[in-house]
Amino acid sequence: MKILTLSRNYPNVVLPHLGVWVEGLVAQLAKRVDVRVVSPVPYAPPFPNGGLQAYTRFRSIPKRESRGGVTIDHPRFVIAPSNYLYAYEADLMLASLRPVVERVRREFPFDLIHAHFSYPDGVVAAKLAAHYGVPFVITEHALWHPWMDKNERVRRQAVAAIEQCFAFIAASRALRDSMTDFAGHAEKCRLIPIGVDAAIFHAQGRAVKQGQILYVGRFQPVKGVDVLLRAFHRCTARQQGARLVLVGGSLYNSKEERDTRELAQALQLTDQVEFRGA
């Protein structure tokens, strides 16, 4: 069996931690079936050096590469700063993917498309699956509440993709419930939690540090790192020597990381909060 994985979230030379969970799933699939990956990345004109380096760095990503024996294509697609064109990202992504997927199809006649995230990837997968006459499935990693409430066009496209897919996979019960609240079709849903690789993540028998809190994840509003910092500020008043260790950073927007550091300074937590980086 040949599976085409479609995921904007996938590691590359610029963002090595992006979508590592998707890469892990692909690595497991590759033990049993043939897998190819198409992972679009933002198009960046050759801007001069300066404040636009956050975008021009994407030019260093190869258009095709191999990781762990899996071939990955990286077509470029136009994306606007912030969320200005978010409701049209599926259209923009599809336009850039069509010629690349057509070439992949000739080399690799896939039987199934597996998209990660309902929007924009799942919406694009629905269009491609209809064009090539193959089924597709969607694995969702993000709750649909509250962001689907705020964007009618995105919601309409995502619900249509769920209606057309063979099945959709939710990584948690809460995620399943949030999707079926909007799209229904509970009979299509498969609940498959994302696993943990025990060969990497395991206890090492070290002494537990009392009063230490560890955060691992992106610095973005939906993760609530600002809530954590304010809660930790209240903890420090109760427990001397409490520490907060933050492992992670922002992927596209360095402002989010700067805002997190500035909040720690404003709360006078610079001695108690440690930024370890990505």
mmCIF file of C-alpha atoms in Angstrom:
data_model
loop_
_atom_site.group_PDB
_atom_site.id
_atom_site.type_symbol
_atom_site.label_atom_id
_atom_site.label_comp_id
_atom_site.label_asym_id
_atom_site.label_seq_id
_atom_site.Cartn_x
_atom_site.Cartn_y
_atom_site.Cartn_z
ATOM 1 C CA MET A 1 0.000 0.000 0.000
ATOM 2 C CA LYS A 2 1.180 3.514 -0.824
ATOM 3 C CA ILE A 3 0.239 6.432 1.424
ATOM 4 C CA LEU A 4 0.770 10.107 0.670
ATOM 5 C CA THR A 5 1.086 12.110 3.895
ATOM 6 C CA LEU A 6 0.110 15.753 3.595
ATOM 7 C CA SER A 7 1.257 17.910 6.480
ATOM 8 C CA ARG A 8 2.366 21.488 6.693
ATOM 9 C CA ASN A 9 3.719 20.549 10.125
ATOM 10 C CA TYR A 10 6.836 18.491 9.420
ATOM 11 C CA PRO A 11 10.478 18.938 10.433
ATOM 12 C CA ASN A 12 12.832 20.739 8.055
ATOM 13 C CA VAL A 13 16.265 22.335 8.192
ATOM 14 C CA VAL A 14 14.838 25.668 9.382
ATOM 15 C CA LEU A 15 12.314 24.325 11.898
ATOM 16 C CA PRO A 16 13.696 20.950 13.044
ATOM 17 C CA HIS A 17 11.056 20.552 15.773
ATOM 18 C CA LEU A 18 8.056 21.397 13.616
ATOM 19 C CA GLY A 19 5.652 18.460 13.537
ATOM 20 C CA VAL A 20 8.040 15.911 15.044
ATOM 21 C CA TRP A 21 4.940 14.028 16.166
ATOM 22 C CA VAL A 22 3.871 13.664 12.514
ATOM 23 C CA GLU A 23 7.341 12.460 11.544
ATOM 24 C CA GLY A 24 7.148 9.860 14.315
ATOM 25 C CA LEU A 25 3.861 8.531 12.962
ATOM 26 C CA VAL A 26 5.273 8.462 9.429
ATOM 27 C CA ALA A 27 8.318 6.511 10.664
ATOM 28 C CA GLN A 28 6.028 3.876 12.161
ATOM 29 C CA LEU A 29 3.898 3.703 9.006
ATOM 30 C CA ALA A 30 7.018 3.312 6.868
ATOM 31 C CA LYS A 31 7.734 -0.004 8.603
ATOM 32 C CA ARG A 32 4.537 -1.449 7.115
ATOM 33 C CA VAL A 33 3.683 0.494 3.952
ATOM 34 C CA ASP A 34 5.297 2.820 1.415
ATOM 35 C CA VAL A 35 5.035 6.480 2.457
ATOM 36 C CA ARG A 36 5.782 9.790 0.763
ATOM 37 C CA VAL A 37 5.374 13.193 2.391
ATOM 38 C CA VAL A 38 4.344 16.519 0.904
ATOM 39 C CA SER A 39 4.993 19.325 3.384
ATOM 40 C CA PRO A 40 4.467 22.846 1.994
ATOM 41 C CA VAL A 41 6.498 25.726 3.401
ATOM 42 C CA PRO A 42 6.008 29.503 3.125
ATOM 43 C CA TYR A 43 7.194 31.168 -0.061
ATOM 44 C CA ALA A 44 9.724 33.896 0.642
ATOM 45 C CA PRO A 45 11.054 36.358 -1.969
ATOM 46 C CA PRO A 46 14.795 37.134 -1.756
ATOM 47 C CA PHE A 47 14.389 40.004 0.696
ATOM 48 C CA PRO A 48 17.581 41.795 1.749
ATOM 49 C CA ASN A 49 18.944 41.008 5.171
ATOM 50 C CA GLY A 50 17.285 42.728 8.067
ATOM 51 C CA GLY A 51 13.952 42.446 9.795
ATOM 52 C CA LEU A 52 12.608 39.995 7.224
ATOM 53 C CA GLN A 53 15.077 37.227 8.054
ATOM 54 C CA ALA A 54 12.252 35.331 9.774
ATOM 55 C CA TYR A 55 10.825 34.803 6.279
ATOM 56 C CA THR A 56 13.876 34.611 4.038
ATOM 57 C CA ARG A 57 15.287 31.693 6.060
ATOM 58 C CA PHE A 58 12.646 29.434 4.466
ATOM 59 C CA ARG A 59 14.517 29.761 1.158
ATOM 60 C CA SER A 60 17.171 27.403 2.528
ATOM 61 C CA ILE A 61 14.699 24.506 2.762
ATOM 62 C CA PRO A 62 15.346 22.094 -0.136
ATOM 63 C CA LYS A 63 12.442 21.434 -2.479
ATOM 64 C CA ARG A 64 12.970 17.716 -1.965
ATOM 65 C CA GLU A 65 14.839 15.838 0.734
ATOM 66 C CA SER A 66 14.999 12.467 2.462
ATOM 67 C CA ARG A 67 14.676 11.943 6.209
ATOM 68 C CA GLY A 68 14.856 8.484 7.712
ATOM 69 C CA GLY A 69 14.440 6.884 4.309
ATOM 70 C CA VAL A 70 11.239 8.867 3.580
ATOM 71 C CA THR A 71 11.122 11.316 0.665
ATOM 72 C CA ILE A 72 9.638 14.731 1.480
ATOM 73 C CA ASP A 73 8.635 17.382 -1.056
ATOM 74 C CA HIS A 74 8.475 21.009 0.097
ATOM 75 C CA PRO A 75 6.400 23.075 -2.351
ATOM 76 C CA ARG A 76 6.228 26.801 -1.625
ATOM 77 C CA PHE A 77 2.920 28.540 -1.014
ATOM 78 C CA VAL A 78 2.034 32.169 -0.417
ATOM 79 C CA ILE A 79 1.135 33.024 3.144
ATOM 80 C CA ALA A 80 0.509 36.452 4.645
ATOM 81 C CA PRO A 81 1.872 37.661 7.984
ATOM 82 C CA SER A 82 -0.415 37.007 10.932
ATOM 83 C CA ASN A 83 -3.844 35.651 9.870
ATOM 84 C CA TYR A 84 -4.763 38.096 7.115
ATOM 85 C CA LEU A 85 -5.314 35.375 4.490
ATOM 86 C CA TYR A 86 -6.053 32.502 6.851
ATOM 87 C CA ALA A 87 -9.531 31.839 5.449
ATOM 88 C CA TYR A 88 -7.939 31.392 1.999
ATOM 89 C CA GLU A 89 -4.893 29.341 2.985
ATOM 90 C CA ALA A 90 -6.415 26.105 1.690
ATOM 91 C CA ASP A 91 -6.911 27.699 -1.751
ATOM 92 C CA LEU A 92 -3.367 29.062 -1.789
ATOM 93 C CA MET A 93 -1.900 25.768 -0.623
ATOM 94 C CA LEU A 94 -3.836 23.743 -3.196
ATOM 95 C CA ALA A 95 -2.634 25.981 -6.032
ATOM 96 C CA SER A 96 1.001 25.383 -5.076
ATOM 97 C CA LEU A 97 0.571 21.665 -4.389
ATOM 98 C CA ARG A 98 -1.156 20.621 -7.615
ATOM 99 C CA PRO A 99 1.925 20.415 -9.895
ATOM 100 C CA VAL A 100 4.047 18.822 -7.154
ATOM 101 C CA VAL A 101 1.447 16.186 -6.278
ATOM 102 C CA GLU A 102 0.936 15.483 -9.990
ATOM 103 C CA ARG A 103 4.645 14.695 -10.303
ATOM 104 C CA VAL A 104 4.595 12.622 -7.117
ATOM 105 C CA ARG A 105 1.575 10.712 -8.439
ATOM 106 C CA ARG A 106 3.509 9.641 -11.537
ATOM 107 C CA GLU A 107 6.430 8.435 -9.413
ATOM 108 C CA PHE A 108 4.363 7.120 -6.523
ATOM 109 C CA PRO A 109 0.771 6.066 -7.387
ATOM 110 C CA PHE A 110 -0.623 6.500 -3.880
ATOM 111 C CA ASP A 111 -3.706 4.583 -2.697
ATOM 112 C CA LEU A 112 -4.602 6.904 0.187
ATOM 113 C CA ILE A 113 -3.986 10.476 1.345
ATOM 114 C CA HIS A 114 -3.390 11.067 5.070
ATOM 115 C CA ALA A 115 -3.715 14.713 6.105
ATOM 116 C CA HIS A 116 -2.657 16.124 9.455
ATOM 117 C CA PHE A 117 -4.900 18.922 10.765
ATOM 118 C CA SER A 118 -8.312 19.527 9.248
ATOM 119 C CA TYR A 119 -7.450 22.994 7.998
ATOM 120 C CA PRO A 120 -5.870 23.756 5.671
ATOM 121 C CA ASP A 121 -4.327 20.308 5.076
ATOM 122 C CA GLY A 122 -7.527 18.270 5.351
ATOM 123 C CA VAL A 123 -9.399 20.632 3.046
ATOM 124 C CA VAL A 124 -6.623 20.361 0.452
ATOM 125 C CA ALA A 125 -6.578 16.567 0.845
ATOM 126 C CA ALA A 126 -10.306 16.453 0.073
ATOM 127 C CA LYS A 127 -9.753 18.280 -3.214
ATOM 128 C CA LEU A 128 -6.796 16.111 -4.210
ATOM 129 C CA ALA A 129 -8.537 12.864 -3.218
ATOM 130 C CA ALA A 130 -11.563 13.757 -5.348
ATOM 131 C CA HIS A 131 -9.304 14.594 -8.297
ATOM 132 C CA TYR A 132 -7.355 11.311 -8.132
ATOM 133 C CA GLY A 133 -10.245 9.099 -7.045
ATOM 134 C CA VAL A 134 -8.629 7.867 -3.826
ATOM 135 C CA PRO A 135 -9.867 7.923 -0.212
ATOM 136 C CA PHE A 136 -8.399 10.202 2.424
ATOM 137 C CA VAL A 137 -8.259 10.359 6.203
ATOM 138 C CA ILE A 138 -7.578 13.276 8.530
ATOM 139 C CA THR A 139 -5.710 13.192 11.829
ATOM 140 C CA GLU A 140 -6.620 16.237 13.906
ATOM 141 C CA HIS A 141 -4.238 17.559 16.566
ATOM 142 C CA ALA A 142 -5.988 20.759 17.680
ATOM 143 C CA LEU A 143 -9.303 21.428 19.414
ATOM 144 C CA TRP A 144 -11.921 23.034 17.173
ATOM 145 C CA HIS A 145 -13.145 25.273 19.991
ATOM 146 C CA PRO A 146 -12.828 28.251 20.061
ATOM 147 C CA TRP A 147 -11.113 29.097 16.780
ATOM 148 C CA MET A 148 -13.684 27.424 14.543
ATOM 149 C CA ASP A 149 -16.371 29.589 16.164
ATOM 150 C CA LYS A 150 -14.628 32.711 14.925
ATOM 151 C CA ASN A 151 -14.118 31.961 11.214
ATOM 152 C CA GLU A 152 -17.193 30.875 9.286
ATOM 153 C CA ARG A 153 -15.390 30.252 5.992
ATOM 154 C CA VAL A 154 -12.739 28.063 7.612
ATOM 155 C CA ARG A 155 -15.395 26.178 9.560
ATOM 156 C CA ARG A 156 -17.457 25.556 6.442
ATOM 157 C CA GLN A 157 -14.450 24.144 4.573
ATOM 158 C CA ALA A 158 -13.326 21.950 7.488
ATOM 159 C CA VAL A 159 -16.803 20.509 8.048
ATOM 160 C CA ALA A 160 -17.082 19.703 4.326
ATOM 161 C CA ALA A 161 -13.754 17.853 4.480
ATOM 162 C CA ILE A 162 -14.996 15.767 7.421
ATOM 163 C CA GLU A 163 -18.132 14.909 5.466
ATOM 164 C CA GLN A 164 -16.038 13.700 2.519
ATOM 165 C CA CYS A 165 -13.271 11.809 4.342
ATOM 166 C CA PHE A 166 -13.243 8.047 4.848
ATOM 167 C CA ALA A 167 -12.451 8.557 8.544
ATOM 168 C CA PHE A 168 -11.023 11.154 10.872
ATOM 169 C CA ILE A 169 -8.718 10.499 13.790
ATOM 170 C CA ALA A 170 -8.801 12.467 17.036
ATOM 171 C CA ALA A 171 -5.859 12.470 19.432
ATOM 172 C CA SER A 172 -8.040 12.839 22.547
ATOM 173 C CA ARG A 173 -11.639 12.527 23.730
ATOM 174 C CA ALA A 174 -11.904 16.299 24.140
ATOM 175 C CA LEU A 175 -10.662 16.769 20.594
ATOM 176 C CA ARG A 176 -13.142 14.190 19.270
ATOM 177 C CA ASP A 177 -16.001 15.936 21.056
ATOM 178 C CA SER A 178 -15.006 19.383 19.778
ATOM 179 C CA MET A 179 -14.938 18.110 16.178
ATOM 180 C CA THR A 180 -18.228 16.246 16.333
ATOM 181 C CA ASP A 181 -19.885 19.293 17.916
ATOM 182 C CA PHE A 182 -19.342 21.072 14.601
ATOM 183 C CA ALA A 183 -19.220 18.302 12.010
ATOM 184 C CA GLY A 184 -21.154 15.391 13.496
ATOM 185 C CA HIS A 185 -20.274 12.049 11.851
ATOM 186 C CA ALA A 186 -19.172 10.482 15.148
ATOM 187 C CA GLU A 187 -19.306 7.092 13.422
ATOM 188 C CA LYS A 188 -16.331 8.137 11.277
ATOM 189 C CA CYS A 189 -14.163 9.107 14.224
ATOM 190 C CA ARG A 190 -11.306 6.953 15.506
ATOM 191 C CA LEU A 191 -9.774 7.884 18.855
ATOM 192 C CA ILE A 192 -6.006 7.274 18.683
ATOM 193 C CA PRO A 193 -3.912 9.170 21.258
ATOM 194 C CA ILE A 194 -0.469 10.303 20.123
ATOM 195 C CA GLY A 195 2.025 7.941 21.733
ATOM 196 C CA VAL A 196 5.198 8.585 23.700
ATOM 197 C CA ASP A 197 8.491 7.005 22.641
ATOM 198 C CA ALA A 198 9.662 5.370 25.868
ATOM 199 C CA ALA A 199 13.139 4.909 24.392
ATOM 200 C CA ILE A 200 13.539 8.699 24.506
ATOM 201 C CA PHE A 201 11.281 9.802 27.346
ATOM 202 C CA HIS A 202 11.848 7.814 30.532
ATOM 203 C CA ALA A 203 12.721 8.380 34.161
ATOM 204 C CA GLN A 204 16.456 8.435 34.840
ATOM 205 C CA GLY A 205 16.347 7.905 38.583
ATOM 206 C CA ARG A 206 17.432 11.427 39.441
ATOM 207 C CA ALA A 207 16.305 13.085 42.642
ATOM 208 C CA VAL A 208 13.124 15.100 42.238
ATOM 209 C CA LYS A 209 13.579 18.845 42.632
ATOM 210 C CA GLN A 210 10.917 20.155 44.960
ATOM 211 C CA GLY A 211 9.189 23.341 43.884
ATOM 212 C CA GLN A 212 10.225 23.150 40.244
ATOM 213 C CA ILE A 213 7.714 23.401 37.410
ATOM 214 C CA LEU A 214 8.609 22.364 33.858
ATOM 215 C CA TYR A 215 6.827 23.620 30.730
ATOM 216 C CA VAL A 216 7.592 22.082 27.327
ATOM 217 C CA GLY A 217 5.892 23.453 24.222
ATOM 218 C CA ARG A 218 5.514 26.349 21.853
ATOM 219 C CA PHE A 219 5.228 29.938 22.994
ATOM 220 C CA GLN A 220 1.901 30.905 21.482
ATOM 221 C CA PRO A 221 -1.297 32.336 22.979
ATOM 222 C CA VAL A 222 -3.313 29.116 22.721
ATOM 223 C CA LYS A 223 -0.825 27.346 25.020
ATOM 224 C CA GLY A 224 -1.423 29.799 27.853
ATOM 225 C CA VAL A 225 2.184 30.403 28.870
ATOM 226 C CA ASP A 226 1.111 33.851 30.070
ATOM 227 C CA VAL A 227 -1.434 32.191 32.387
ATOM 228 C CA LEU A 228 1.312 29.884 33.668
ATOM 229 C CA LEU A 229 3.629 32.832 34.405
ATOM 230 C CA ARG A 230 0.943 34.693 36.349
ATOM 231 C CA ALA A 231 0.051 31.558 38.307
ATOM 232 C CA PHE A 232 3.726 30.933 39.041
ATOM 233 C CA HIS A 233 4.035 34.514 40.273
ATOM 234 C CA ARG A 234 1.436 33.679 42.931
ATOM 235 C CA CYS A 235 3.309 30.465 43.801
ATOM 236 C CA THR A 236 6.530 32.327 44.524
ATOM 237 C CA ALA A 237 4.749 34.253 47.275
ATOM 238 C CA ARG A 238 3.966 30.958 49.014
ATOM 239 C CA GLN A 239 7.126 28.943 48.411
ATOM 240 C CA GLN A 240 10.628 30.307 48.561
ATOM 241 C CA GLY A 241 13.000 28.905 45.962
ATOM 242 C CA ALA A 242 10.279 27.877 43.496
ATOM 243 C CA ARG A 243 11.523 27.717 39.899
ATOM 244 C CA LEU A 244 9.874 27.603 36.496
ATOM 245 C CA VAL A 245 11.781 26.079 33.576
ATOM 246 C CA LEU A 246 10.451 26.868 30.091
ATOM 247 C CA VAL A 247 11.573 24.608 27.246
ATOM 248 C CA GLY A 248 10.413 25.722 23.812
ATOM 249 C CA GLY A 249 9.966 28.794 21.688
ATOM 250 C CA SER A 250 8.004 30.200 18.796
ATOM 251 C CA LEU A 251 8.034 28.680 15.317
ATOM 252 C CA TYR A 252 7.204 31.542 12.981
ATOM 253 C CA ASN A 253 6.686 34.575 15.170
ATOM 254 C CA SER A 254 9.595 35.550 17.421
ATOM 255 C CA LYS A 255 7.389 38.286 18.913
ATOM 256 C CA GLU A 256 5.539 35.632 20.922
ATOM 257 C CA GLU A 257 8.777 34.589 22.593
ATOM 258 C CA ARG A 258 9.757 38.213 23.246
ATOM 259 C CA ASP A 259 6.346 38.849 24.809
ATOM 260 C CA THR A 260 6.840 35.853 27.125
ATOM 261 C CA ARG A 261 10.226 37.129 28.287
ATOM 262 C CA GLU A 262 8.882 40.644 28.771
ATOM 263 C CA LEU A 263 6.002 39.337 30.896
ATOM 264 C CA ALA A 264 8.457 37.432 33.091
ATOM 265 C CA GLN A 265 10.398 40.672 33.581
ATOM 266 C CA ALA A 266 7.244 42.677 34.298
ATOM 267 C CA LEU A 267 6.292 40.147 36.987
ATOM 268 C CA GLN A 268 9.842 40.395 38.414
ATOM 269 C CA LEU A 269 10.462 36.690 37.840
ATOM 270 C CA THR A 270 13.757 36.872 35.960
ATOM 271 C CA ASP A 271 15.612 35.092 38.803
ATOM 272 C CA GLN A 272 13.023 32.337 39.159
ATOM 273 C CA VAL A 273 12.218 31.635 35.487
ATOM 274 C CA GLU A 274 14.709 29.869 33.242
ATOM 275 C CA PHE A 275 14.394 29.913 29.446
ATOM 276 C CA ARG A 276 16.095 26.818 28.040
ATOM 277 C CA GLY A 277 15.325 27.416 24.365
ATOM 278 C CA ALA A 278 13.837 25.066 21.809
#
